[in-house]
Short mmCIF file of C-alpha atoms in Angstrom, two decimals:
data_model
loop_
_atom_site.label_atom_id
_atom_site.label_comp_id
_atom_site.label_asym_id
_atom_site.label_seq_id
_atom_site.Cartn_x
_atom_site.Cartn_y
_atom_site.Cartn_z
CA MET U 23 123.80 151.14 168.39
CA ALA U 24 127.36 150.92 167.01
CA LYS U 25 130.49 150.88 168.89
CA ILE U 26 133.08 153.79 167.49
CA ILE U 27 136.50 155.16 168.27
CA GLY U 28 137.39 158.56 167.52
CA ILE U 29 140.66 159.11 165.57
CA LYS U 30 142.43 162.23 164.29
CA PHE U 31 145.13 162.46 161.89
CA LYS U 32 148.43 164.74 161.48
CA ASN U 33 147.36 168.50 160.62
CA THR U 34 143.57 168.13 161.06
CA ALA U 35 141.13 168.60 163.85
CA LYS U 36 138.44 166.61 162.20
CA ILE U 37 137.64 163.54 164.31
CA TYR U 38 136.97 160.33 162.23
CA TYR U 39 135.17 157.17 163.54
CA PHE U 40 136.41 153.67 163.24
CA ALA U 41 135.34 150.30 164.54
CA PRO U 42 137.17 149.03 167.57
CA THR U 43 138.83 145.80 167.85
CA GLU U 44 136.57 143.45 170.07
CA GLY U 45 138.08 143.22 173.50
CA GLU U 46 140.64 145.94 173.04
CA LYS U 47 140.69 149.01 175.20
CA TYR U 48 142.00 152.43 173.76
CA ALA U 49 143.52 155.28 175.89
CA GLU U 50 143.34 159.15 174.68
CA ASN U 51 146.49 160.24 172.75
CA GLU U 52 147.27 156.50 172.15
CA GLY U 53 148.65 155.70 168.50
CA VAL U 54 146.86 153.43 166.33
CA VAL U 55 147.23 152.16 162.71
CA VAL U 56 144.07 152.23 160.62
CA GLU U 57 142.72 151.68 157.07
CA THR U 58 141.51 154.58 155.30
CA SER U 59 140.52 155.79 151.90
CA LYS U 60 144.12 156.90 151.23
CA GLY U 61 145.50 153.47 152.49
CA VAL U 62 147.13 152.59 155.67
CA GLU U 63 147.63 155.55 158.26
CA TYR U 64 148.77 156.53 161.50
CA GLY U 65 146.18 158.14 163.96
CA THR U 66 145.88 159.13 167.43
CA VAL U 67 142.92 158.34 169.58
CA VAL U 68 140.67 161.30 170.57
CA PHE U 69 138.13 159.29 172.63
CA GLY U 70 137.88 155.83 173.57
CA ILE U 71 134.86 153.28 172.93
CA LYS U 72 131.54 154.92 172.79
CA GLU U 73 128.09 153.95 171.28
CA ILE U 74 126.02 155.99 168.84
CA LYS U 75 122.76 155.52 166.86
CA ASP U 76 123.24 153.43 163.68
CA GLU U 77 121.57 156.35 161.73
CA ASP U 78 124.00 158.78 162.91
CA LEU U 79 126.94 156.96 160.83
CA GLN U 80 127.37 158.58 157.51
CA TYR U 81 129.69 156.04 156.09
CA PRO U 82 130.54 152.28 156.93
CA LEU U 83 132.98 152.16 159.62
CA LYS U 84 136.73 150.90 158.84
CA PRO U 85 138.30 148.68 161.40
CA ILE U 86 141.45 149.75 163.55
CA ILE U 87 144.37 147.54 162.20
CA ARG U 88 146.24 147.54 165.34
CA LYS U 89 147.68 149.77 168.10
CA ALA U 90 150.76 151.37 167.19
CA THR U 91 153.93 149.37 167.98
CA GLU U 92 157.30 150.98 168.69
CA LYS U 93 158.16 150.15 165.08
CA ASP U 94 155.05 152.03 163.78
CA ILE U 95 155.97 154.91 165.89
CA TYR U 96 159.71 154.93 164.71
CA ARG U 97 158.41 154.79 161.16
CA MET U 98 156.07 157.87 161.62
CA LYS U 99 158.82 159.83 163.33
CA GLU U 100 161.42 158.97 160.40
CA ASN U 101 158.75 160.07 157.97
CA GLU U 102 158.47 163.62 159.63
CA LYS U 103 162.24 163.83 159.78
CA LYS U 104 162.63 163.31 155.84
CA ILE U 105 160.15 166.17 155.11
CA PRO U 106 162.52 169.29 155.36
CA ASP U 107 164.80 167.61 152.86
CA ALA U 108 162.03 166.60 150.58
CA MET U 109 160.91 170.52 150.85
CA LYS U 110 164.21 171.94 150.04
CA PHE U 111 164.76 169.40 147.03
CA ALA U 112 161.19 170.44 145.56
CA GLU U 113 161.68 174.03 146.41
CA GLU U 114 165.06 174.03 144.26
CA LYS U 115 163.48 172.08 141.23
CA ILE U 116 160.52 174.48 141.23
CA ALA U 117 163.08 177.57 141.21
CA GLU U 118 165.02 175.75 138.22
CA LEU U 119 161.71 175.09 136.29
CA LYS U 120 160.57 178.73 136.83
CA LEU U 121 157.15 177.56 137.94
CA ASP U 122 154.90 180.23 139.57
CA MET U 123 153.82 178.05 142.50
CA LYS U 124 154.50 178.36 146.41
CA LEU U 125 155.24 175.02 148.18
CA VAL U 126 153.24 174.88 151.46
CA GLY U 127 153.89 171.39 152.88
CA ALA U 128 154.76 167.96 152.28
CA GLU U 129 153.48 164.58 153.61
CA TYR U 130 154.74 160.87 153.36
CA SER U 131 152.10 158.27 153.40
CA PHE U 132 152.76 155.79 156.59
CA ASP U 133 154.10 152.87 154.37
CA GLY U 134 156.44 155.50 152.77
CA LYS U 135 155.39 154.60 149.41
CA GLU U 136 153.86 157.84 148.56
CA LEU U 137 154.98 161.59 149.01
CA THR U 138 152.18 164.40 148.65
CA PHE U 139 153.40 168.09 148.15
CA TYR U 140 150.88 170.71 148.79
CA PHE U 141 151.24 174.22 146.91
CA SER U 142 149.19 177.46 146.27
CA SER U 143 149.25 179.70 142.97
CA ASP U 144 146.94 182.02 141.66
CA ASP U 145 146.79 180.10 138.39
CA ARG U 146 147.11 176.56 137.21
CA VAL U 147 150.59 175.21 136.94
CA ASP U 148 151.92 172.53 134.57
CA PHE U 149 153.92 170.63 136.74
CA ARG U 150 154.31 167.68 134.89
CA GLU U 151 158.02 167.97 134.49
CA LEU U 152 158.40 168.73 137.89
CA VAL U 153 156.75 165.39 138.95
CA LYS U 154 159.02 163.41 136.79
CA LEU U 155 162.26 165.13 138.53
CA LEU U 156 160.60 164.57 142.00
CA ALA U 157 159.76 160.85 141.15
CA GLY U 158 163.23 160.19 139.87
CA ASN U 159 164.81 161.58 143.11
CA PHE U 160 162.66 160.19 145.64
CA LYS U 161 161.86 156.66 143.82
CA MET U 162 158.06 156.48 144.84
CA ARG U 163 154.86 157.89 143.77
CA ILE U 164 154.47 161.47 143.63
CA LYS U 165 151.47 163.75 144.08
CA LEU U 166 151.16 167.47 143.91
CA ARG U 167 148.04 169.16 145.29
CA GLN U 168 146.92 172.62 144.86
CA ILE U 169 145.25 174.22 147.87
CA GLY U 170 143.62 177.74 148.50
CA ILE U 171 144.82 180.35 150.61
CA ARG U 172 142.64 179.30 153.66
CA ASP U 173 143.92 175.74 153.33
CA GLU U 174 147.58 177.32 153.44
CA THR U 175 146.95 178.96 156.55
CA LYS U 176 145.66 175.95 158.03
CA ILE U 177 148.68 173.84 156.97
CA LEU U 178 151.32 176.69 158.08
CA GLY U 179 149.41 177.94 161.20
CA GLY U 180 149.94 181.12 162.90
CA ILE U 181 148.66 183.50 165.70
CA ALA U 182 145.25 185.27 164.92
CA PRO U 183 144.42 188.84 165.64
CA CYS U 184 142.79 187.63 168.98
CA GLY U 185 146.18 186.19 170.14
CA ARG U 186 145.17 182.52 169.87
CA ALA U 187 146.26 179.96 167.31
CA CYS U 188 144.23 180.25 164.09
CA CYS U 189 140.99 178.36 164.41
CA CYS U 190 141.54 176.66 161.09
CA SER U 191 144.68 175.04 162.26
CA GLY U 192 143.66 174.18 165.65
CA ALA U 193 140.02 173.70 166.38
CA MET U 194 138.19 173.56 163.03
CA SER U 195 137.43 170.24 161.31
CA GLU U 196 135.98 171.95 158.25
CA PHE U 197 135.75 175.53 156.81
CA GLY U 198 132.26 177.23 157.23
CA LYS U 199 130.90 179.71 155.07
CA VAL U 200 131.78 183.28 156.17
CA THR U 201 129.88 186.44 154.79
CA ILE U 202 130.00 190.13 155.15
CA LYS U 203 126.42 189.95 156.37
CA MET U 204 127.77 188.24 159.60
CA ALA U 205 130.25 191.03 160.31
CA LYS U 206 127.33 193.47 159.94
CA ASN U 207 124.87 191.49 162.16
CA GLN U 208 127.57 191.77 165.17
CA GLY U 209 127.79 195.46 164.59
CA LEU U 210 131.49 195.37 163.52
CA HIS U 211 133.51 198.07 161.62
CA LEU U 212 133.65 196.82 157.86
CA ASN U 213 137.35 197.41 157.87
CA PRO U 214 139.25 194.68 156.13
CA SER U 215 142.40 194.57 158.61
CA LYS U 216 140.03 194.17 161.54
CA ILE U 217 137.76 191.42 160.46
CA SER U 218 140.17 189.48 158.11
CA GLY U 219 142.26 186.75 159.29
CA LEU U 220 146.00 185.83 158.33
CA CYS U 221 144.83 184.20 155.02
CA GLY U 222 143.32 187.80 154.01
CA ARG U 223 139.80 186.27 154.17
CA LEU U 224 137.07 186.94 156.59
CA MET U 225 137.78 185.63 159.88
CA CYS U 226 136.14 182.17 160.58
CA CYS U 227 135.22 183.04 163.87
CA LEU U 228 132.42 185.44 162.60
CA GLU U 229 130.28 182.39 162.05
CA TYR U 230 130.29 181.04 165.62
CA GLU U 231 127.84 183.36 167.21
CA ASN U 232 125.99 184.36 163.94
CA ASP U 233 122.81 182.84 164.78
CA TYR U 234 122.46 184.98 167.89
CA TYR U 235 123.23 188.09 166.40
CA ALA U 236 121.41 187.42 163.43
CA GLU U 237 118.30 187.06 165.54
CA VAL U 238 119.13 190.08 168.01
CA CYS U 239 120.12 192.65 165.28
CA VAL U 240 116.74 192.78 163.66
CA LYS U 241 115.37 193.72 167.09
CA MET U 242 117.88 196.84 167.56
CA PRO U 243 117.53 200.29 165.87
CA LYS U 244 120.13 201.17 163.39
CA VAL U 245 123.12 203.16 164.65
CA GLY U 246 122.48 206.79 163.35
CA GLY U 247 118.83 206.22 163.48
CA THR U 248 116.35 208.30 165.27
CA VAL U 249 114.46 206.85 168.19
CA LYS U 250 112.01 208.06 170.73
CA THR U 251 113.17 207.70 174.63
CA PRO U 252 111.51 208.34 177.80
CA GLU U 253 113.44 211.33 178.06
CA GLY U 254 112.79 212.80 174.36
CA GLU U 255 113.90 211.95 170.83
CA GLY U 256 117.76 211.02 170.08
CA THR U 257 119.96 209.66 167.77
CA VAL U 258 121.44 206.17 168.35
CA VAL U 259 125.05 206.20 168.97
CA SER U 260 125.81 202.38 169.66
CA ASN U 261 124.14 199.14 170.39
CA ASP U 262 125.28 196.40 172.85
CA MET U 263 123.75 193.53 171.26
CA LEU U 264 124.68 191.34 174.37
CA LYS U 265 122.83 193.30 176.92
CA MET U 266 120.18 194.72 174.69
CA ILE U 267 120.99 198.39 175.51
CA CYS U 268 121.30 201.22 173.28
CA LYS U 269 123.25 204.39 173.67
CA VAL U 270 121.19 207.41 172.45
CA LYS U 271 122.41 211.03 172.07
CA ILE U 272 119.58 213.51 173.12
CA PRO U 273 119.76 217.23 172.53
CA LYS U 274 119.08 219.49 175.06
CA GLY U 275 118.57 223.26 175.26
CA GLU U 276 121.16 225.84 174.31
CA GLY U 277 123.01 223.38 171.98
CA SER U 278 123.85 220.79 174.53
CA GLU U 279 123.45 217.19 174.51
CA VAL U 280 123.58 214.16 176.74
CA TYR U 281 124.37 210.49 176.27
CA LYS U 282 122.12 207.92 177.94
CA ASP U 283 121.78 204.14 177.68
CA PHE U 284 118.35 202.60 177.17
CA PRO U 285 117.11 198.92 177.22
CA VAL U 286 115.79 198.48 173.68
CA ASP U 287 112.15 197.57 174.98
CA ARG U 288 111.93 201.09 176.32
CA LEU U 289 112.67 202.74 172.77
CA GLU U 290 110.31 203.50 169.98
CA PHE U 291 111.37 203.32 166.56
CA ASN U 292 110.32 202.15 163.16
CA ARG U 293 112.06 198.57 162.94
CA ASN U 294 111.23 198.46 159.07
CA LYS U 295 113.00 201.97 158.34
CA GLN U 296 116.07 200.91 160.66
CA LYS U 297 116.95 197.93 158.88
CA PRO U 298 119.50 198.54 155.99
CA SER U 299 118.16 198.05 152.43
CA LYS U 300 119.15 195.46 150.02
CA GLU U 301 120.90 198.03 147.91
CA GLU U 302 123.04 199.05 150.89
CA ASP U 303 123.90 195.52 151.66
CA ASP U 304 124.88 194.86 148.21
CA GLU U 305 127.05 197.83 147.84
CA ILE U 306 128.95 197.15 151.04
CA SER U 307 129.40 193.36 150.13
CA ALA U 308 130.81 194.38 146.35
CA GLU U 309 132.98 197.01 147.93
CA MET U 310 134.34 194.48 150.75
CA LYS U 311 134.84 191.50 148.26
CA GLY U 312 136.79 193.76 145.99
CA ILE U 313 138.99 194.45 148.90
CA LEU U 314 139.18 190.90 150.26
CA ASP U 315 139.56 189.04 146.90
#
């Protein structure tokens, strides 16, 4: 068994494991200084010392250098205070050089020896001249990192259509693969404005319950399909995949019709016929891809 402590860093929800110092205790939300692949960084404790199986470790544990001192906390806050001025200067130089790039954020390394700028662009950008200007002004190592539209939203954050903070900026450690098929499994209207997040891509939350919906949707009749009910043949109007209930429109005499709910196990229908064909899937996916891209 290995002893670990969970640490996360600024602007990330992902938790990284580090080896605690022997004899030390760590409280939640306490600041620590650790050695990472990018150098020395300031992190925040998510959970104290725990034990996990050695085979569950995906990489060798790095040690915690020390608990954050007042000097460490002061340095971290001073680095954050300098970011607005760094962004302003970089934006001015981007405008002067007429570079087709959108500056998204900036980050100082904990030791103050490196400054990273994050930007988005539809094309590759030749920013060599920009790096020279930035290095000359800040007198430190400069990095420019191009990011995608989803990463841009993760950094900037915002309120999602559900009314909560965007999952990518507050709850997700990594981006998952989201597809049109997931929206179809859940019976959602394939309207880009309804199933897209602030980034313009499919909402990350479509992935959360997809395993359940993927299993259930094949057991439900297709909306618009014909089914046999205890009260006669009818047309499926909607499906409630959580309650496993179908709303069916049943024609009656003299041109009238009634709408009734039936548990799916009381309906008879051709399951293979109710499934959308591969051609239908490909056609809708291509249409949606063209709109979202």
